[in-house]
Tab-separated table of C-alpha atoms in Angstrom:
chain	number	residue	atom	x	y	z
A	1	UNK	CA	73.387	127.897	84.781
A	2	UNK	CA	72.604	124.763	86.051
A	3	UNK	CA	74.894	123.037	83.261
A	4	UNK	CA	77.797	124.868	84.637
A	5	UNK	CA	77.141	123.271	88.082
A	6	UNK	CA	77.061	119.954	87.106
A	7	UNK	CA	80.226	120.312	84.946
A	8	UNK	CA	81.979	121.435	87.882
A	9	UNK	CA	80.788	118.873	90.323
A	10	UNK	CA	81.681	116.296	87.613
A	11	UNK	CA	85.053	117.363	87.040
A	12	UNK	CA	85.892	117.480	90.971
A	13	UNK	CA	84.188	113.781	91.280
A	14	UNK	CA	86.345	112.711	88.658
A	15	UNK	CA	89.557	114.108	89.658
A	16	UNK	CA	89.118	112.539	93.275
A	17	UNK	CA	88.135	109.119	91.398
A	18	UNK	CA	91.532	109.505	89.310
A	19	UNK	CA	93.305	110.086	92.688
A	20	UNK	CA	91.599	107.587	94.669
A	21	UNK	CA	92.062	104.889	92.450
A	22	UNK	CA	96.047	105.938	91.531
A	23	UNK	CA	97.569	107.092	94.671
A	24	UNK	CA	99.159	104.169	97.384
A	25	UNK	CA	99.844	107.420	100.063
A	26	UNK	CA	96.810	107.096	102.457
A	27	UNK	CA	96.343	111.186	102.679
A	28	UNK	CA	96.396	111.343	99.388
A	29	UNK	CA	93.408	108.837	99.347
A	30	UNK	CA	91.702	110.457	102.012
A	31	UNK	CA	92.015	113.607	100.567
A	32	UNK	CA	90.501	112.160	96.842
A	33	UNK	CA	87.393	111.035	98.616
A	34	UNK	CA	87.299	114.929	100.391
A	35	UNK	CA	87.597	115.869	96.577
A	36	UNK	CA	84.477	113.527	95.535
A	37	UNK	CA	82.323	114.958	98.508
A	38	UNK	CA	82.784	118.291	97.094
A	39	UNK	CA	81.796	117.259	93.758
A	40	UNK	CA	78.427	115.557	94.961
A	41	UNK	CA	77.938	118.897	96.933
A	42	UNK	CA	78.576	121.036	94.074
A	43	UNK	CA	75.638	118.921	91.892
A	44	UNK	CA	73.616	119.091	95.005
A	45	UNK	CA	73.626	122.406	95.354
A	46	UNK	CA	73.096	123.376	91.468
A	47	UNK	CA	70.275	121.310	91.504
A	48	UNK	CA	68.527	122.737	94.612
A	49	UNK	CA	69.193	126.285	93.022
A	50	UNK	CA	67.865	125.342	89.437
A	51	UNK	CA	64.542	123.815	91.643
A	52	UNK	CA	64.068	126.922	93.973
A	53	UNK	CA	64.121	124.721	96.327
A	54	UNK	CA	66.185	124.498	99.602
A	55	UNK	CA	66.268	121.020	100.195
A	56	UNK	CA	69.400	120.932	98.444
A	57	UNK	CA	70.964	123.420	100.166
A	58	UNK	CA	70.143	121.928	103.775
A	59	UNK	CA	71.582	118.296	102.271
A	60	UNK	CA	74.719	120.331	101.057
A	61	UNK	CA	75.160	121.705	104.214
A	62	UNK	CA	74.612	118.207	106.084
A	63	UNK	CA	77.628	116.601	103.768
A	64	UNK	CA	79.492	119.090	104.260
A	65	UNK	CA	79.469	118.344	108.144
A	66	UNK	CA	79.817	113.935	107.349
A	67	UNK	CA	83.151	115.181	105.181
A	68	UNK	CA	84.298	117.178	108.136
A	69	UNK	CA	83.713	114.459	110.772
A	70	UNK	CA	85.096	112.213	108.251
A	71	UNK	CA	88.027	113.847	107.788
A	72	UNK	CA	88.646	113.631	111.254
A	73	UNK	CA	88.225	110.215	111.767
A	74	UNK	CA	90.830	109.527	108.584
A	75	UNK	CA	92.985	112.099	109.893
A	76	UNK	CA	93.086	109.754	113.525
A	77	UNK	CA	93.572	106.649	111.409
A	78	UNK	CA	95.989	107.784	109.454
A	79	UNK	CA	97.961	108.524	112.307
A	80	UNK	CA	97.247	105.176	114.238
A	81	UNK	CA	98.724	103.900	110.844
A	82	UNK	CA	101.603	105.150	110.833
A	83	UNK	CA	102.601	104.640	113.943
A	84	UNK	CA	102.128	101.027	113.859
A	85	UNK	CA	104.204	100.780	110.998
A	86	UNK	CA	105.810	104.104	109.808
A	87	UNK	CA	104.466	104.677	106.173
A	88	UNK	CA	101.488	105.735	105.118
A	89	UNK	CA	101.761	103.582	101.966
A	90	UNK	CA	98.393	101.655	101.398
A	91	UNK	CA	100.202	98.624	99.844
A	92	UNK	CA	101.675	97.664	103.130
A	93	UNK	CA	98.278	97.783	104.945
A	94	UNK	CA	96.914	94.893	101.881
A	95	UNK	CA	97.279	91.918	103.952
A	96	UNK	CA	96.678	93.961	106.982
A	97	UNK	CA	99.119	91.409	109.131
């Protein structure tokens, strides 16, 4: 059981790496990093269950709230971004002039 967990959790970290690291469109980013939390929550929470334990539970449940706040700050800079320059394209942020 626990093997299926952390299959799972290592697929979804790698697919947001893969989109992190390919995709210039700042949501997409944003939303690759969302993908990695998920992973890391996944593995947390297979491991707490495998344990009997809680603790991973609770700490699954307390990254789940960072990714939400997170996504609500990227969400506000996203917007800020585009405004300033209209595209969300992360190469025209590089030299951040």
């Amino acid at each position: 059981m626990l093997a299926a967990y952390v299959i799972l959790g290592a697929i979804l970290f790698a697919l947001g790496l893969v989109g992190f690291l390919s995709r210039r469109n700042l949501i997409v980013v944003f939303l690759s990093t969302e993908v990695m939390f998920q992973g890391i929550i996944v593995n947390l929470v297979g491991f707490g269950r495998h344990h009997q334990h809680l603790q991973g539970q609770a700490f699954a449940l307390f990254l789940l709230v960072i990714a939400a706040v997170e996504a609500g700050l990227a969400l506000g800079l996203v917007v800020m971004l585009y405004r300033r320059k209209h595209t969300l394209d992360a190469e025209a942020w590089a030299g951040m002039s």
